[in-house]
Coordinates of C-alpha atoms and ligand atoms in Angstrom, one line a residue:
X82 CA -0.7 2.7 -7.1
X83 CA -2.3 6.1 -6.4
X84 CA -1.0 8.9 -8.1
X85 CA 2.6 9.6 -7.2
X86 CA 3.1 8.2 -3.7
X87 CA 2.4 4.4 -3.1
X88 CA 1.3 3.5 -0.4
X89 CA 1.5 0.4 1.7
X90 CA -0.1 -1.4 4.6
X91 CA 2.3 -3.9 7.2
X92 CA -0.2 -6.4 9.2
X93 CA -0.1 -7.4 13.0
X94 CA 0.1 -10.4 13.9
X95 CA -2.8 -12.6 12.7
X96 CA -3.7 -14.7 15.7
X97 CA -5.8 -17.3 15.8
X98 CA -9.8 -18.2 14.1
X99 CA -10.7 -14.6 15.4
X100 CA -7.6 -12.6 13.3
X101 CA -8.5 -14.6 9.8
X102 CA -11.9 -13.3 10.2
X103 CA -10.7 -10.3 10.8
X104 CA -8.6 -10.4 7.7
X105 CA -11.0 -12.4 5.4
X106 CA -13.8 -9.4 6.4
X107 CA -12.3 -6.1 7.3
X108 CA -9.2 -6.2 5.0
X109 CA -10.5 -6.1 1.7
X110 CA -12.5 -3.3 1.8
X111 CA -9.6 -1.0 3.9
X112 CA -7.3 -2.1 1.8
X113 CA -10.1 -1.2 -1.2
X114 CA -10.9 2.3 0.6
X115 CA -7.3 3.5 1.9
X116 CA -5.6 2.9 -2.0
X117 CA -3.2 0.4 -0.6
X118 CA -0.7 -0.8 -2.8
X119 CA 1.3 -3.2 -1.3
X120 CA 0.3 -5.6 1.8
X121 CA 2.5 -7.4 4.1
X122 CA 1.0 -9.1 7.3
X123 CA 2.3 -11.0 9.6
X124 CA 0.6 -14.6 9.8
X125 CA 2.7 -16.3 12.9
X126 CA -0.2 -16.9 14.8
X127 CA -3.1 -17.8 11.9
X128 CA -3.5 -21.6 12.9
X129 CA -4.5 -21.9 16.2
X130 CA -2.5 -19.0 17.8
X131 CA 0.7 -21.2 17.5
X132 CA 2.2 -21.2 14.5
X133 CA 0.6 -20.7 10.0
X134 CA -0.8 -23.6 8.5
X135 CA -0.2 -23.6 4.1
X136 CA -4.4 -23.6 3.8
X137 CA -3.7 -20.4 6.2
X138 CA -1.6 -18.9 4.4
X139 CA -3.7 -19.2 1.4
X140 CA -7.1 -17.5 3.3
X141 CA -4.5 -14.1 3.9
X142 CA -3.1 -14.1 0.2
X143 CA -6.6 -14.3 -0.8
X144 CA -7.1 -11.4 1.8
X145 CA -5.0 -8.9 0.1
X146 CA -1.4 -10.0 1.4
X147 CA 1.2 -9.6 -0.7
X148 CA 4.0 -11.0 1.2
X149 CA 3.6 -12.8 4.4
X150 CA 6.2 -12.8 7.6
X151 CA 6.4 -14.7 9.9
X152 CA 8.9 -15.2 13.9
X153 CA 9.7 -17.8 16.3
X154 CA 6.2 -19.6 15.0
X155 CA 7.4 -20.1 11.6
X156 CA 7.8 -23.6 12.2
X157 CA 5.0 -24.9 14.1
X158 CA 2.9 -26.4 11.4
X159 CA 4.7 -28.7 9.8
X160 CA 2.3 -28.9 6.4
X161 CA 3.7 -25.3 6.4
X162 CA 6.9 -26.1 5.0
X163 CA 6.6 -27.3 1.9
X164 CA 4.4 -23.9 1.7
X165 CA 7.4 -21.8 2.9
X166 CA 9.7 -23.4 0.4
X167 CA 7.8 -23.3 -2.8
X168 CA 6.2 -19.6 -2.3
X169 CA 8.5 -16.6 -2.0
X170 CA 5.8 -14.3 -0.7
X171 CA 5.3 -16.8 2.4
X172 CA 8.6 -15.8 5.1
X173 CA 10.2 -16.3 7.9
X174 CA 13.2 -15.2 9.8
X175 CA 16.4 -14.5 8.0
X176 CA 19.0 -14.4 10.8
X177 CA 18.9 -19.1 11.7
X178 CA 22.5 -19.7 11.6
X179 CA 24.0 -21.3 8.0
X180 CA 24.1 -24.9 7.7
X181 CA 25.9 -27.2 8.2
X182 CA 26.1 -29.8 5.4
X183 CA 26.5 -32.9 7.7
X184 CA 23.5 -32.1 9.5
X185 CA 21.0 -30.8 7.1
X186 CA 20.1 -28.2 8.8
X187 CA 19.4 -25.9 6.6
X188 CA 15.6 -23.8 7.6
X189 CA 13.1 -24.0 5.1
X190 CA 11.6 -21.0 3.0
X191 CA 13.7 -17.6 3.0
X192 CA 14.1 -14.3 4.9
X193 CA 13.6 -12.1 2.9
X194 CA 11.8 -11.2 -1.7
X195 CA 11.9 -9.1 -3.5
X196 CA 8.2 -8.5 -5.8
X197 CA 7.1 -6.5 -8.2
X198 CA 3.4 -5.0 -8.3
X199 CA 1.9 -2.6 -10.7
X200 CA 5.5 -1.6 -11.9
X201 CA 7.1 -0.8 -7.9
X202 CA 9.9 -3.3 -6.6
X203 CA 9.1 -3.8 -3.2
X204 CA 11.8 -5.5 -1.1
X205 CA 10.5 -7.6 2.2
X206 CA 12.9 -8.5 4.9
X207 CA 11.8 -10.7 8.2
X208 CA 15.2 -10.7 11.3
X209 CA 14.2 -11.9 14.8
X210 CA 15.5 -10.1 17.8
X211 CA 17.5 -12.3 20.5
X212 CA 17.2 -10.1 23.4
X213 CA 14.3 -12.6 25.5
X214 CA 14.1 -14.6 22.2
X215 CA 15.9 -18.1 20.8
X216 CA 19.7 -16.5 20.0
X217 CA 19.6 -16.5 16.2
X218 CA 22.7 -15.2 14.5
X219 CA 23.3 -11.4 14.5
X220 CA 19.9 -9.2 13.1
X221 CA 21.9 -6.4 12.3
X222 CA 24.4 -8.0 10.7
X223 CA 21.6 -10.2 8.7
X224 CA 20.2 -7.3 7.8
X225 CA 23.2 -5.2 7.2
X226 CA 23.7 -7.0 4.6
X227 CA 19.9 -7.5 3.1
X228 CA 19.7 -3.8 2.9
X229 CA 23.3 -3.1 1.4
X230 CA 22.9 -5.6 -0.9
X231 CA 19.3 -4.1 -2.4
X232 CA 20.6 -0.3 -2.1
X233 CA 23.8 -1.0 -4.5
X234 CA 21.6 -2.1 -7.2
X235 CA 20.8 -0.3 -10.2
X236 CA 17.2 0.4 -9.4
X237 CA 16.7 -0.4 -5.6
X238 CA 13.7 -1.6 -4.2
X239 CA 11.3 0.2 -1.7
X240 CA 12.8 -1.8 1.4
X241 CA 10.2 -3.3 3.9
X242 CA 11.5 -5.0 7.5
X243 CA 9.0 -6.8 9.7
X244 CA 11.3 -7.1 12.8
X245 CA 10.7 -9.8 15.1
X246 CA 11.4 -9.1 18.5
X247 CA 10.8 -8.9 22.0
X248 CA 12.4 -6.0 23.6
X249 CA 11.4 -2.9 22.5
X250 CA 15.5 -1.3 22.8
X251 CA 16.7 -4.3 20.5
X252 CA 13.9 -3.1 17.6
X253 CA 14.4 0.5 18.4
X254 CA 17.9 0.1 17.9
X255 CA 17.3 -1.8 15.1
X256 CA 15.5 1.1 13.5
X257 CA 17.8 3.5 14.0
X258 CA 20.5 2.0 12.5
X259 CA 19.2 0.8 9.5
X260 CA 17.2 4.8 9.4
X261 CA 17.7 6.7 5.9
X262 CA 18.7 3.5 4.7
X263 CA 15.1 1.7 4.0
X264 CA 11.6 3.0 3.4
X265 CA 10.3 0.7 7.1
X266 CA 11.3 -0.9 10.2
X267 CA 7.8 -2.5 11.5
X268 CA 8.1 -4.5 14.8
X269 CA 5.9 -7.6 15.3
X270 CA 5.8 -10.1 18.1
X271 CA 4.7 -8.6 21.6
X272 CA 0.7 -8.1 19.7
X273 CA 0.4 -5.0 21.7
X274 CA 0.2 -1.9 19.6
X275 CA 2.1 0.7 20.7
X276 CA 1.9 4.6 20.1
X277 CA 5.5 5.8 18.6
X278 CA 5.2 5.0 14.8
X279 CA 7.0 8.1 13.5
X280 CA 9.3 8.9 11.1
X281 CA 12.9 8.8 12.0
X282 CA 15.9 10.7 10.4
X283 CA 16.8 9.8 6.6
X284 CA 12.7 8.7 5.8
X285 CA 12.3 5.4 7.5
X286 CA 8.6 5.1 9.0
X287 CA 9.0 3.5 12.2
X288 CA 6.6 1.3 15.2
X289 CA 8.0 -0.9 17.8
X290 CA 5.1 -3.2 17.6
X291 CA 2.3 -2.8 15.0
X292 CA -0.3 -4.8 17.6
X293 CA -1.8 -7.9 17.1
X294 CA -4.7 -8.5 14.7
X295 CA -7.4 -10.1 16.5
X296 CA -9.3 -10.9 19.7
X297 CA -9.5 -7.8 21.5
X298 CA -10.8 -9.0 24.6
X299 CA -8.0 -11.2 25.4
X300 CA -4.2 -12.1 26.9
X301 CA -2.3 -11.2 24.2
X302 CA -4.8 -13.2 21.4
X303 CA -6.1 -16.1 24.0
X304 CA -8.6 -16.2 26.3
X305 CA -8.1 -13.9 29.2
X306 CA -9.7 -16.9 32.0
X307 CA -7.3 -19.4 30.7
X308 CA -4.5 -17.1 30.8
X309 CA -5.0 -15.6 34.3
X310 CA -5.4 -19.1 35.5
X311 CA -2.1 -19.8 34.2
X312 CA -0.3 -16.6 35.9
X313 CA -2.1 -17.3 39.5
X314 CA -1.1 -21.4 39.7
X315 CA 1.8 -21.6 37.2
X316 CA 0.7 -24.2 36.7
X317 CA 1.0 -24.7 32.1
X318 CA -2.6 -24.9 31.9
X319 CA -4.0 -24.8 28.7
X320 CA -4.2 -21.6 26.6
X321 CA -8.7 -21.2 25.2
X322 CA -8.9 -19.0 21.7
X323 CA -11.7 -16.4 23.2
X324 CA -14.3 -16.1 20.1
X325 CA -15.0 -12.3 20.7
X326 CA -14.7 -9.2 18.5
X327 CA -11.4 -8.8 17.0
X328 CA -9.6 -5.7 14.8
X329 CA -7.4 -5.4 12.7
X330 CA -4.0 -3.5 13.6
X331 CA -0.6 -1.9 11.7
X332 CA 0.2 0.7 10.3
X333 CA 0.2 3.0 6.7
X334 CA 2.9 4.1 5.3
X335 CA 3.1 6.6 2.6
X336 CA 6.2 6.3 0.3
X337 CA 7.9 8.6 -2.3
X338 CA 9.2 6.3 -5.1
X339 CA 11.4 8.6 -6.5
X340 CA 13.5 8.6 -3.3
X341 CA 11.7 5.4 -1.7
X342 CA 11.6 6.9 1.3
X343 CA 8.7 7.6 4.1
X344 CA 6.7 10.0 4.3
X345 CA 3.9 9.2 7.1
X346 CA 2.6 7.4 9.0
X347 CA -0.9 6.3 9.9
X348 CA -1.9 3.4 12.7
X349 CA -4.3 2.1 12.0
X350 CA -7.1 0.2 14.4
X351 CA -10.2 -1.2 12.9
X352 CA -11.7 -3.1 15.0
X353 CA -15.2 -5.6 14.0
X354 CA -18.4 -4.3 13.6
X355 CA -20.9 -5.7 16.9
Ligands
FE2_1336 FE1 3.1 -13.5 16.9
FE2_1337 FE1 5.9 -13.7 17.5

């Protein structure tokens, strides 16, 4: 831990081979140089742009991620399901509907976890939005339940929320709903980094979207030419993955260990060296 403050890096959606390369080549030295104590990466697009495989999750953990969060693509790769079930540091959205016994429909894995590192306890919750997305259970209620439970503990953890959502209003609403009760609410999923990072009343860091760790010249990660062709023709042509320089994107949040609240935020975009 760096002196009296905790420094946390929240990294946005790792996308495809370029995103994996950025995580492996930029992240380790960044975490060291920026004195980061704890790192959460969203990995839902790491493998081929949709989903993440078990081996690619191990690559992100080896690069320095302490926790990998997910989103609407969490269950895309079947080989990730056993990894989700077995490894507590791999999260998927928490607000899937509860299982009904006769349908055996419990989604694999878990939506939150508490992780101890260098004497500090961090609670990470992954929730998914419902506006312009699959209508899961209410992310506000899911977050409220988890956050209330953690904050009622004798020694509550530093609480970090990855809100994987399309709607800016839903993201801002959840952040303000949780303001003063958690250290950070970071939006993911749109892949476009927003410039609204700030500390809400009560010491909760917030940004609408962390941005994507992936190819810079792309349409939210995919090859621009194939994306343009889709837009012009309205035919679902295959989306190609570009081979182009990428960037690491996310947010550094500095937290006071006593109050467990955010002191400062800094938006991060580190392009690959040419
Ligand atoms: Fe994504
Ligand atoms: Fe997503």
